[in-house]
Short mmCIF file of C-alpha atoms in Angstrom, two decimals:
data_model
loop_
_atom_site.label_atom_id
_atom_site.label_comp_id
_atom_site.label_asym_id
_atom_site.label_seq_id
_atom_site.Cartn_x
_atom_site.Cartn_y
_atom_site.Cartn_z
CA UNK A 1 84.07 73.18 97.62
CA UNK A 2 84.14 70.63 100.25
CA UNK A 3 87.91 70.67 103.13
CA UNK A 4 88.26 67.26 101.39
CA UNK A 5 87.81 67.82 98.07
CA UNK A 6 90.23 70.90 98.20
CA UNK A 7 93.10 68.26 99.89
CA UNK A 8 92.57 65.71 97.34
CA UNK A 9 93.54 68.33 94.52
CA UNK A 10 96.44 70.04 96.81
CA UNK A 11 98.11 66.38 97.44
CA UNK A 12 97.10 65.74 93.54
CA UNK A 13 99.20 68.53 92.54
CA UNK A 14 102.31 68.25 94.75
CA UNK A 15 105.18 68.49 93.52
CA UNK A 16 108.55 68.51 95.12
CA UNK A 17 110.42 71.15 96.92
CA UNK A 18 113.60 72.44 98.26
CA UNK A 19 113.23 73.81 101.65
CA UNK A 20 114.80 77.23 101.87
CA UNK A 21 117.75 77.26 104.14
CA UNK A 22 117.83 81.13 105.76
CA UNK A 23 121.37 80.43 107.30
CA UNK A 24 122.92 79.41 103.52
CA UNK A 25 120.91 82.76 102.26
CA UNK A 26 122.50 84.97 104.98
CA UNK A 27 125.82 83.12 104.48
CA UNK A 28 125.63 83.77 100.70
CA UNK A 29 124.34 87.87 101.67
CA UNK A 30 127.51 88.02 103.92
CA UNK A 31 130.24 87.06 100.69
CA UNK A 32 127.94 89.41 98.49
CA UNK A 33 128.75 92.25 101.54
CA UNK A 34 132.11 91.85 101.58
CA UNK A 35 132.69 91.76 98.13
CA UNK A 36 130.90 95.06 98.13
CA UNK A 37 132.93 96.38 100.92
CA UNK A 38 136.25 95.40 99.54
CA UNK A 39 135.71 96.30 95.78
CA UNK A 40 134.35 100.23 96.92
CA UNK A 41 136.98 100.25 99.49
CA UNK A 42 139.36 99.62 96.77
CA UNK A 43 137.69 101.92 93.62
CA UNK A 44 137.38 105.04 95.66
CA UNK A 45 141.10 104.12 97.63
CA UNK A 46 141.60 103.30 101.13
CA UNK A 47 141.60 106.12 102.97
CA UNK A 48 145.66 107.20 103.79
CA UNK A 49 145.57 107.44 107.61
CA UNK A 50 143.16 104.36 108.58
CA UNK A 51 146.69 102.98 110.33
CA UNK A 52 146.75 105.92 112.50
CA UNK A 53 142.58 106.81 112.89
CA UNK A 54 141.32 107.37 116.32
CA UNK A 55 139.78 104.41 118.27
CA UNK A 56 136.55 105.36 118.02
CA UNK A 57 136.71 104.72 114.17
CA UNK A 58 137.66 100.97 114.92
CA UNK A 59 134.79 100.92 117.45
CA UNK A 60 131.81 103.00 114.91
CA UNK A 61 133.62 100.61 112.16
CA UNK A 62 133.10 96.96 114.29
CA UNK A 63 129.41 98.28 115.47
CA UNK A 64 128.59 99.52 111.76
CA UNK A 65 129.48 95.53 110.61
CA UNK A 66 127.81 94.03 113.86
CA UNK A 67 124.69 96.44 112.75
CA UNK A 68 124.70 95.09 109.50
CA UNK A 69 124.92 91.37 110.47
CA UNK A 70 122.19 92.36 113.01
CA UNK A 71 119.76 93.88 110.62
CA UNK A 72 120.73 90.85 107.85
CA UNK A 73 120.16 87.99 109.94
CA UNK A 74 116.53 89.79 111.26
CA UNK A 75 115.11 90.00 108.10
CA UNK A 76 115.91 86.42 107.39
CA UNK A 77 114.66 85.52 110.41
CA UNK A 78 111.58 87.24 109.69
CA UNK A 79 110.98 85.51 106.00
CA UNK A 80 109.96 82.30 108.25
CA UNK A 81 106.58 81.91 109.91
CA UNK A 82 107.16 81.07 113.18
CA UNK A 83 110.59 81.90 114.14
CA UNK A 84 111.03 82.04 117.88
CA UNK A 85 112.16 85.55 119.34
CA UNK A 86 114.75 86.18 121.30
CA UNK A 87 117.00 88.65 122.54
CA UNK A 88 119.05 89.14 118.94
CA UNK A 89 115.65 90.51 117.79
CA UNK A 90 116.19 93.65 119.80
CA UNK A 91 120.15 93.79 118.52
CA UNK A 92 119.73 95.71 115.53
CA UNK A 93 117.92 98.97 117.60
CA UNK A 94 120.53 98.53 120.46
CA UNK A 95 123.75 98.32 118.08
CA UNK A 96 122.12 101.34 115.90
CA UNK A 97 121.18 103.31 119.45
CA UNK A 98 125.37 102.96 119.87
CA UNK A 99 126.18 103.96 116.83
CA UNK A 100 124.54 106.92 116.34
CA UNK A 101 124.64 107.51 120.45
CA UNK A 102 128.38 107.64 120.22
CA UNK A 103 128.01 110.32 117.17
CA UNK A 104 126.34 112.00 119.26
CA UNK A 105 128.34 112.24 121.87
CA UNK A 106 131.03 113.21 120.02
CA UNK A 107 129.74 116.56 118.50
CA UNK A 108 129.83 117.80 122.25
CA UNK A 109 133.44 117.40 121.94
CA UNK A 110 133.55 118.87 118.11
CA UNK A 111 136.00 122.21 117.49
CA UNK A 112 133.40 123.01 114.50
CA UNK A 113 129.46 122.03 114.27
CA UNK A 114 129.30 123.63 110.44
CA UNK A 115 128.12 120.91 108.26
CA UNK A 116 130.05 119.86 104.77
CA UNK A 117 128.47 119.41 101.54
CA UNK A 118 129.88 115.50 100.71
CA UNK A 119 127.09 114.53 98.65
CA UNK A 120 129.21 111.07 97.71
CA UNK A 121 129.05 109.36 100.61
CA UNK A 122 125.16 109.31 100.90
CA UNK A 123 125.38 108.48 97.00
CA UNK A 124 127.41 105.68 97.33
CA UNK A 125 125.87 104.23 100.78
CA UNK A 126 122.26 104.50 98.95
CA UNK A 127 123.72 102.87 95.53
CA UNK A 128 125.65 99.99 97.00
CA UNK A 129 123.21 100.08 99.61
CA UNK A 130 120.60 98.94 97.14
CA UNK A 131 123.28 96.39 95.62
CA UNK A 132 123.81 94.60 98.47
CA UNK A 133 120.21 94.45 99.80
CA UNK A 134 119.15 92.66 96.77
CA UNK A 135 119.87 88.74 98.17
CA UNK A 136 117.98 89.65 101.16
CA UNK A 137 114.85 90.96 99.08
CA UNK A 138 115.06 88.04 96.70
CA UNK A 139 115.47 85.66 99.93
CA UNK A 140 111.93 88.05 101.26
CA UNK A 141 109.99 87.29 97.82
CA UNK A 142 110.85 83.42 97.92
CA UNK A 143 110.08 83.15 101.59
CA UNK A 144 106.76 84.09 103.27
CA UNK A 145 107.57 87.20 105.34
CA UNK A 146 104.10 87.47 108.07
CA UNK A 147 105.40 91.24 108.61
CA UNK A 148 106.88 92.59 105.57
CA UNK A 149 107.60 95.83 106.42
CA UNK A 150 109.83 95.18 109.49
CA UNK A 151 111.27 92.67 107.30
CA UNK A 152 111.96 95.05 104.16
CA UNK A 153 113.24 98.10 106.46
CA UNK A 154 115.41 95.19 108.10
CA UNK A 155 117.22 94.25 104.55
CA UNK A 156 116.90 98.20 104.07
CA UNK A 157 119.08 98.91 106.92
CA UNK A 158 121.84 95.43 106.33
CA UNK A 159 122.26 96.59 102.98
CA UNK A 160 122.90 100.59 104.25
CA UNK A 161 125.53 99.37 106.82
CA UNK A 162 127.46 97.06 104.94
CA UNK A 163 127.70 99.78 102.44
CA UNK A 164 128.41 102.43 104.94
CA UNK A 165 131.58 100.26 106.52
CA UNK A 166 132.78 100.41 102.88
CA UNK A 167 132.47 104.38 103.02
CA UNK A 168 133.76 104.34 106.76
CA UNK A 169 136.89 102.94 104.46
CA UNK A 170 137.65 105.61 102.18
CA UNK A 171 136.03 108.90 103.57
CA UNK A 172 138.38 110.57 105.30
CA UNK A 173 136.12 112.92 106.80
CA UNK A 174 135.97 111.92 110.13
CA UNK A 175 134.10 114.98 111.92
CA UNK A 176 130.86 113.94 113.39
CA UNK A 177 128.66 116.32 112.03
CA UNK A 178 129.81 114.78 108.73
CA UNK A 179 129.12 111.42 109.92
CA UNK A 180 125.51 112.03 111.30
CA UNK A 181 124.57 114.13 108.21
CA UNK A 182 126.05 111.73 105.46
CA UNK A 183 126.99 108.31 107.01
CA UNK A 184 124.00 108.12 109.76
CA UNK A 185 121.37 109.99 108.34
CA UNK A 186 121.17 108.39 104.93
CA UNK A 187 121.55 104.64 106.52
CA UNK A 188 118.42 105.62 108.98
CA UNK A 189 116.60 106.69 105.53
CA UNK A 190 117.09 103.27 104.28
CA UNK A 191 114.59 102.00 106.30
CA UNK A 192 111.72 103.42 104.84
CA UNK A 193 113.36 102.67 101.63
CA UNK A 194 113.87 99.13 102.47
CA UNK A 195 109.63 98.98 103.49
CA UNK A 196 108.63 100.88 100.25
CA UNK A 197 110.86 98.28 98.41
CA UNK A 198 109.53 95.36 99.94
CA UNK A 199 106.09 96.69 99.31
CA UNK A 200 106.65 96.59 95.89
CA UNK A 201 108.94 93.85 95.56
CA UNK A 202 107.93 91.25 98.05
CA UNK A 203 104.46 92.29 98.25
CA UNK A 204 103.69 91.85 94.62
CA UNK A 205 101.15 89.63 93.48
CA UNK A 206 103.27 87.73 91.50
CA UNK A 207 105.54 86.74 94.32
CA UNK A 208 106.57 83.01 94.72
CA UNK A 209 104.54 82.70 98.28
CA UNK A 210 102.38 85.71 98.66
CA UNK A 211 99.51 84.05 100.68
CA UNK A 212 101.26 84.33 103.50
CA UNK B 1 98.85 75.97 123.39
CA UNK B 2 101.03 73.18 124.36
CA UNK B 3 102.58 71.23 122.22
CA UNK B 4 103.59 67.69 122.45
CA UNK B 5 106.89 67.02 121.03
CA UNK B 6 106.00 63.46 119.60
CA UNK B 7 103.31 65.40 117.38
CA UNK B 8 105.43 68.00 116.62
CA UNK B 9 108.02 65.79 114.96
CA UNK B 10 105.54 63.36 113.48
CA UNK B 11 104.10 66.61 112.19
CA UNK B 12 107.76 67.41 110.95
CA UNK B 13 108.24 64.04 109.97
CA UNK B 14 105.46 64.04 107.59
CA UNK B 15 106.15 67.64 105.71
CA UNK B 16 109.80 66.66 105.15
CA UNK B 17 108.44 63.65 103.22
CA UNK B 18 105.73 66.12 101.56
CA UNK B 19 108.54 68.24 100.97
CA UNK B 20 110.12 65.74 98.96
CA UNK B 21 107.14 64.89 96.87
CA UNK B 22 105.42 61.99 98.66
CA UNK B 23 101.54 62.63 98.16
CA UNK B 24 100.49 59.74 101.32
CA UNK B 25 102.19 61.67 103.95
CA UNK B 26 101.00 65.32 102.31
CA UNK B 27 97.73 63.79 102.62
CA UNK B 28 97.86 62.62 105.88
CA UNK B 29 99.43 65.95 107.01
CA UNK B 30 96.89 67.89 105.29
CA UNK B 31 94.14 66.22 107.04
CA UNK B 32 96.09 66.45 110.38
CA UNK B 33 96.58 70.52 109.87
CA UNK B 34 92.79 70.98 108.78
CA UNK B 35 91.51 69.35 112.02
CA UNK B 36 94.02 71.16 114.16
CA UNK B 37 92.73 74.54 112.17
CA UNK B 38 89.09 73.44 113.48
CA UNK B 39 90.08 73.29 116.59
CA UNK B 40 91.99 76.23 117.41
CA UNK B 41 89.47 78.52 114.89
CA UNK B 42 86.32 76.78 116.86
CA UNK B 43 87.68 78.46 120.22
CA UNK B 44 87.54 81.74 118.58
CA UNK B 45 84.81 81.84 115.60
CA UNK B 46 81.42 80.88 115.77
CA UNK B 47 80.06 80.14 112.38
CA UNK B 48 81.33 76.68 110.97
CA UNK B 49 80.76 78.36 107.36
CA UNK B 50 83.40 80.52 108.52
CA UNK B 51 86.05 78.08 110.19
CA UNK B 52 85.82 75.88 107.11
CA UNK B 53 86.22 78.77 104.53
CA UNK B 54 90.02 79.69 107.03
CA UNK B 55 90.91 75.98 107.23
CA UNK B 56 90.66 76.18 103.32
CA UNK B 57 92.56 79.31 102.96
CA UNK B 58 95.17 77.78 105.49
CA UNK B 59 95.67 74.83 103.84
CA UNK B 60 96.62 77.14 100.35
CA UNK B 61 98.84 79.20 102.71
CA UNK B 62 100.39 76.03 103.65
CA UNK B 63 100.56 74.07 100.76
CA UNK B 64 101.55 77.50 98.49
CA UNK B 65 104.64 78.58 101.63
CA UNK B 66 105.48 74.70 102.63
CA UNK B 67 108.97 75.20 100.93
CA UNK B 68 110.04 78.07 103.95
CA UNK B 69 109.15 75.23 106.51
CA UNK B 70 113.02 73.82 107.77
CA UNK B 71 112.80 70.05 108.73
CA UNK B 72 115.10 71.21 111.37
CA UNK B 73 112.80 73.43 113.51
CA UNK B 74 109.83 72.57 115.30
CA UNK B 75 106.53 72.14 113.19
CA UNK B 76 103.98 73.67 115.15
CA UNK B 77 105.47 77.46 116.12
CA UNK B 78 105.66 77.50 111.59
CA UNK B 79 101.73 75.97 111.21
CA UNK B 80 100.53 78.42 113.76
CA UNK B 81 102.17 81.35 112.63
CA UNK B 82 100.05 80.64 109.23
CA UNK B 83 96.90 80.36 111.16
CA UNK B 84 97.30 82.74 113.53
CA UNK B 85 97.77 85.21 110.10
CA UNK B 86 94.85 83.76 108.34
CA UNK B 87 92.84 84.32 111.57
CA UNK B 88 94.07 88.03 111.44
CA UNK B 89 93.60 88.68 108.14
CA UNK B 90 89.91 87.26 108.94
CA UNK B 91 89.48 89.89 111.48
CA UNK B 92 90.67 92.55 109.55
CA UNK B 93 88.22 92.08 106.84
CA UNK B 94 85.32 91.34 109.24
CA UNK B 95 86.45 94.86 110.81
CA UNK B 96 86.48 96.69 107.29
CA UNK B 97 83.41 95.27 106.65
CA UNK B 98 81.84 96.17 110.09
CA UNK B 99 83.44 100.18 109.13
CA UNK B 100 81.57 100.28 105.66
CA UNK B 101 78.67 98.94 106.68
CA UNK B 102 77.93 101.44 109.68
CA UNK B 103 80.12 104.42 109.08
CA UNK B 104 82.71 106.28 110.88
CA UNK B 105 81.23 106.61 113.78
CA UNK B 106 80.43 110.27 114.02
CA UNK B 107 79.21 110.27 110.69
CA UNK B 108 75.39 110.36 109.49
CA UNK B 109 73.87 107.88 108.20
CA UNK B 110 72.85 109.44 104.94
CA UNK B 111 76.88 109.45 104.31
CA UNK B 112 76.81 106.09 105.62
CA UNK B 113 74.57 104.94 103.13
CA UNK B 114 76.16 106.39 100.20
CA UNK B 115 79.95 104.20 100.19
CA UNK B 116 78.28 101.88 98.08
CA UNK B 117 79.13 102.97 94.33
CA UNK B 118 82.64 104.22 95.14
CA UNK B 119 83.32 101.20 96.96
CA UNK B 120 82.28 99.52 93.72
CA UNK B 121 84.08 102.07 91.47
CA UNK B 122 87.10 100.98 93.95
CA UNK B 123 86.60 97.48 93.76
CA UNK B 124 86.41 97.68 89.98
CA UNK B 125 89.50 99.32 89.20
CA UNK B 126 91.36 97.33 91.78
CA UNK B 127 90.23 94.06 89.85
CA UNK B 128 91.54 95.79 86.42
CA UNK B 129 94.68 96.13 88.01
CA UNK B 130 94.83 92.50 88.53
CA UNK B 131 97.35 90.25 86.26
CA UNK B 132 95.02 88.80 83.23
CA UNK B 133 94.46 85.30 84.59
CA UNK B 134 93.88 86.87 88.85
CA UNK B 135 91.44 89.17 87.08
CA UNK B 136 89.44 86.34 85.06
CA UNK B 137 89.23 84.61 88.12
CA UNK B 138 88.12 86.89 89.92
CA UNK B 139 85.23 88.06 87.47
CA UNK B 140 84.54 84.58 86.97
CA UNK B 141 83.78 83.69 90.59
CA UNK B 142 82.55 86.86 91.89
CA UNK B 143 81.01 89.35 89.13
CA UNK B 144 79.43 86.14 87.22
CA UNK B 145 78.88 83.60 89.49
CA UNK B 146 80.12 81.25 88.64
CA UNK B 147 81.23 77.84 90.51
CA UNK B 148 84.76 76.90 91.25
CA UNK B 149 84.13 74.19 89.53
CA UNK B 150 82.46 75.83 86.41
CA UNK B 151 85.64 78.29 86.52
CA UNK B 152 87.76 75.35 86.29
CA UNK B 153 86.32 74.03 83.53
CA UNK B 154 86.32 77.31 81.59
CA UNK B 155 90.00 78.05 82.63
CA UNK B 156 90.75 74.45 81.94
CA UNK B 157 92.55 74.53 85.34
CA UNK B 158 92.31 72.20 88.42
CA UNK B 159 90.20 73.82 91.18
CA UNK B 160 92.45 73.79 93.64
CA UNK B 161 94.75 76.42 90.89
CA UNK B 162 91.69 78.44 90.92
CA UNK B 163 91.47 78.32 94.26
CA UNK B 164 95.33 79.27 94.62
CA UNK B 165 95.24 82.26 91.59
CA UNK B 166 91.93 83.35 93.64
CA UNK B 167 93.11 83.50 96.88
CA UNK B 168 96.59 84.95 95.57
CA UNK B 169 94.00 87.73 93.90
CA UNK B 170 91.82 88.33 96.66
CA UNK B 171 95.31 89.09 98.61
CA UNK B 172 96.47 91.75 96.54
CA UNK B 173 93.05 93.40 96.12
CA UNK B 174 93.03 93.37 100.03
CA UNK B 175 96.04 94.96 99.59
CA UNK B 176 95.32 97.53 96.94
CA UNK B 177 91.76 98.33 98.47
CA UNK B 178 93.49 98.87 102.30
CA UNK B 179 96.09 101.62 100.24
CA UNK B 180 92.79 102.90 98.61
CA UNK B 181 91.24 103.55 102.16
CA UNK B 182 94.38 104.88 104.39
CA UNK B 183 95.05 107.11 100.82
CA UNK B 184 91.01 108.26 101.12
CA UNK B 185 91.57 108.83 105.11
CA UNK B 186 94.58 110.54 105.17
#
């Protein structure tokens, strides 16, 4: 088949199209997020002493929902050929680096390194996790991703965070062995999740652009 | 590559009205894209067999993705991103290829030779894996032989869909048969 020949039956079939609009997508992932955090927050019950935590839970708390916002707006970024990189590519690592740095630091200062067995806040960062990734892999499969994985472990880890601010909200465990073991730990893990997932999900044949 | 911004936005120009449905400028834009293809695949390939069978596959890419384009951003970074895939995706094959035809290369070349009927075996039950009308396509093009055109016909589908379900197909079995190797290597 002749260059020209395969034009004439692209333009033949055209039909028309909405452009996809990342910014509405990650606008519409950011009300889906907080309804998440807000509606956990409130089933499992705010924990009692958030008026009186220590500053570094309002500071792990604001970089857990920069993270998120970090990691969301990255993937969509990456379901466009062509986007332009700049320094809020590198965001995500940095904010996460923090995060789990300041953990870190923290269990030099810890009166007891014995881990806890608090199996429910790994549950429920994985299930709402999952839940609130979904408009970010649905934005993936409708847009044409050129690196999938780095954009599936990039919803993987928006979707962990968001969820993890919502258990930030009602676990009142606040030792940092607890936090690296069930806060951290599981929302690093969601990054392979979120590549496997888009391998299935966005990768599939039968997805919208796959092509690209 | 530099890019002149009256191009890029007549470029722009020209998809937002494709985007809306107006076949003159998707033609025009088409035709525009293919010859900008050439030229940036004729700096780096040699055969024009080749070049024309990526400008085809990039104008699928384009014409199957052309709803992610925003009328907002620049034209050009979003066209070259596609081609600079395509091109990729080119190499990577041409580099499989180049591995099964020669071997690892520590190997002997009595193992060398032998690939041949598990690649097949592989090839075969990556094509049954296929959705029903990727698979027929498939079959129809490559295990018969038959023309696009004759597959059309058959299908009672426009080429250019064949050409579309076929190149969608020839994805995932790129996809599944790159799994089947890193699986056999590991």
């Amino acid at each position: 088949m002749k260059t020209n020949d395969l034009i004439s039956q692209l333009v033949g079939g055209l039909k028309p199209v909405a452009p996809i609009r990342p910014s509405a997508w990650f606008g519409g992932w950011v009300a889906v997020g907080a309804f998440f955090v807000v509606g956990t927050a409130g089933f499992f019950g705010v924990r009692p002493d958030l008026v009186v935590a220590h500053p570094w839970f309002f500071i792990e708390s604001t970089l857990i929902l920069l993270t998120s916002g970090a990691c969301a707006w990255r993937a969509v970024k990456l379901g466009i050929p062509g986007s332009k990189p700049t320094w809020m590519d590198r965001l995500p690592v940095f904010l996460i680096a923090l995060w789990a740095g300041g953990t870190v630091v923290r269990l030099f200062r810890a009166s007891s390194l014995v881990p806890d067995l608090h199996v429910v806040c790994a549950a429920v960062l994985w299930g709402v996790g999952i839940v609130v990734s979904i408009p970010l892999f649905i934005f993936l499969r409708r847009a044409a991703p050129l690196n999938t994985a780095a954009a599936g472990a990039s919803a993987g880890l928006a979707g962990a965070s968001m969820s993890a601010l919502s258990v930030q909200l009602f676990c009142v465990n606040s030792s940092p062995v607890h936090d690296l073991l069930w806060h951290i730990l599981p929302f690093l893990l969601s990054a392979p999740l979120g590549l496997l997932g888009a391998a299935i999900w966005v990768k599939s044949p039968f997805a919208k652009s796959r092509p690209v | 590559m530099p890019i002149d911004p009256e191009e890029n936005r007549r470029f722009a120009g020209l998809m937002r009205q494709a985007q809306e449905g107006d076949r003159f400028a998707y033609d025009a834009l088409l035709r525009d894209i293919a010859s900008r293809s050439t030229l940036f695949l004729q700096k780096r390939l040699g055969s024009a067999v080749v070049i024309e069978d990526l400008v085809q596959d990039i104008l699928v890419s384009i014409h199957v993705s052309r709803h992610t384009y925003d009328p907002v951003r620049p034209f050009f970074p979003w066209m070259y991103a596609i081609v600079r895939r395509r091109l990729a995706d080119y190499w990577r094959s041409e580099w499989q290829r180049l591995k099964r035809d020669t071997g690892e290369p520590d190997g002997n070349m009595a193992e060398a030779a032998v690939p041949e009927a598990p690649l097949s075996e592989a090839v075969g039950l990556a094509i049954d894996e296929l959705p029903e009308r990727q698979r027929t396509v498939v079959t129809l093009l490559k295990v018969n032989g038959y023309s696009l055109k004759e597959v059309a016909g058959r299908l009672n589908m426009t080429e250019s869909a064949i050409k579309v379900t076929a190149h969608r197909a020839y994805s995932a079995l790129r996809k599944k048969l790159t799994a089947m190797d890193t699986y056999e290597n590991e």
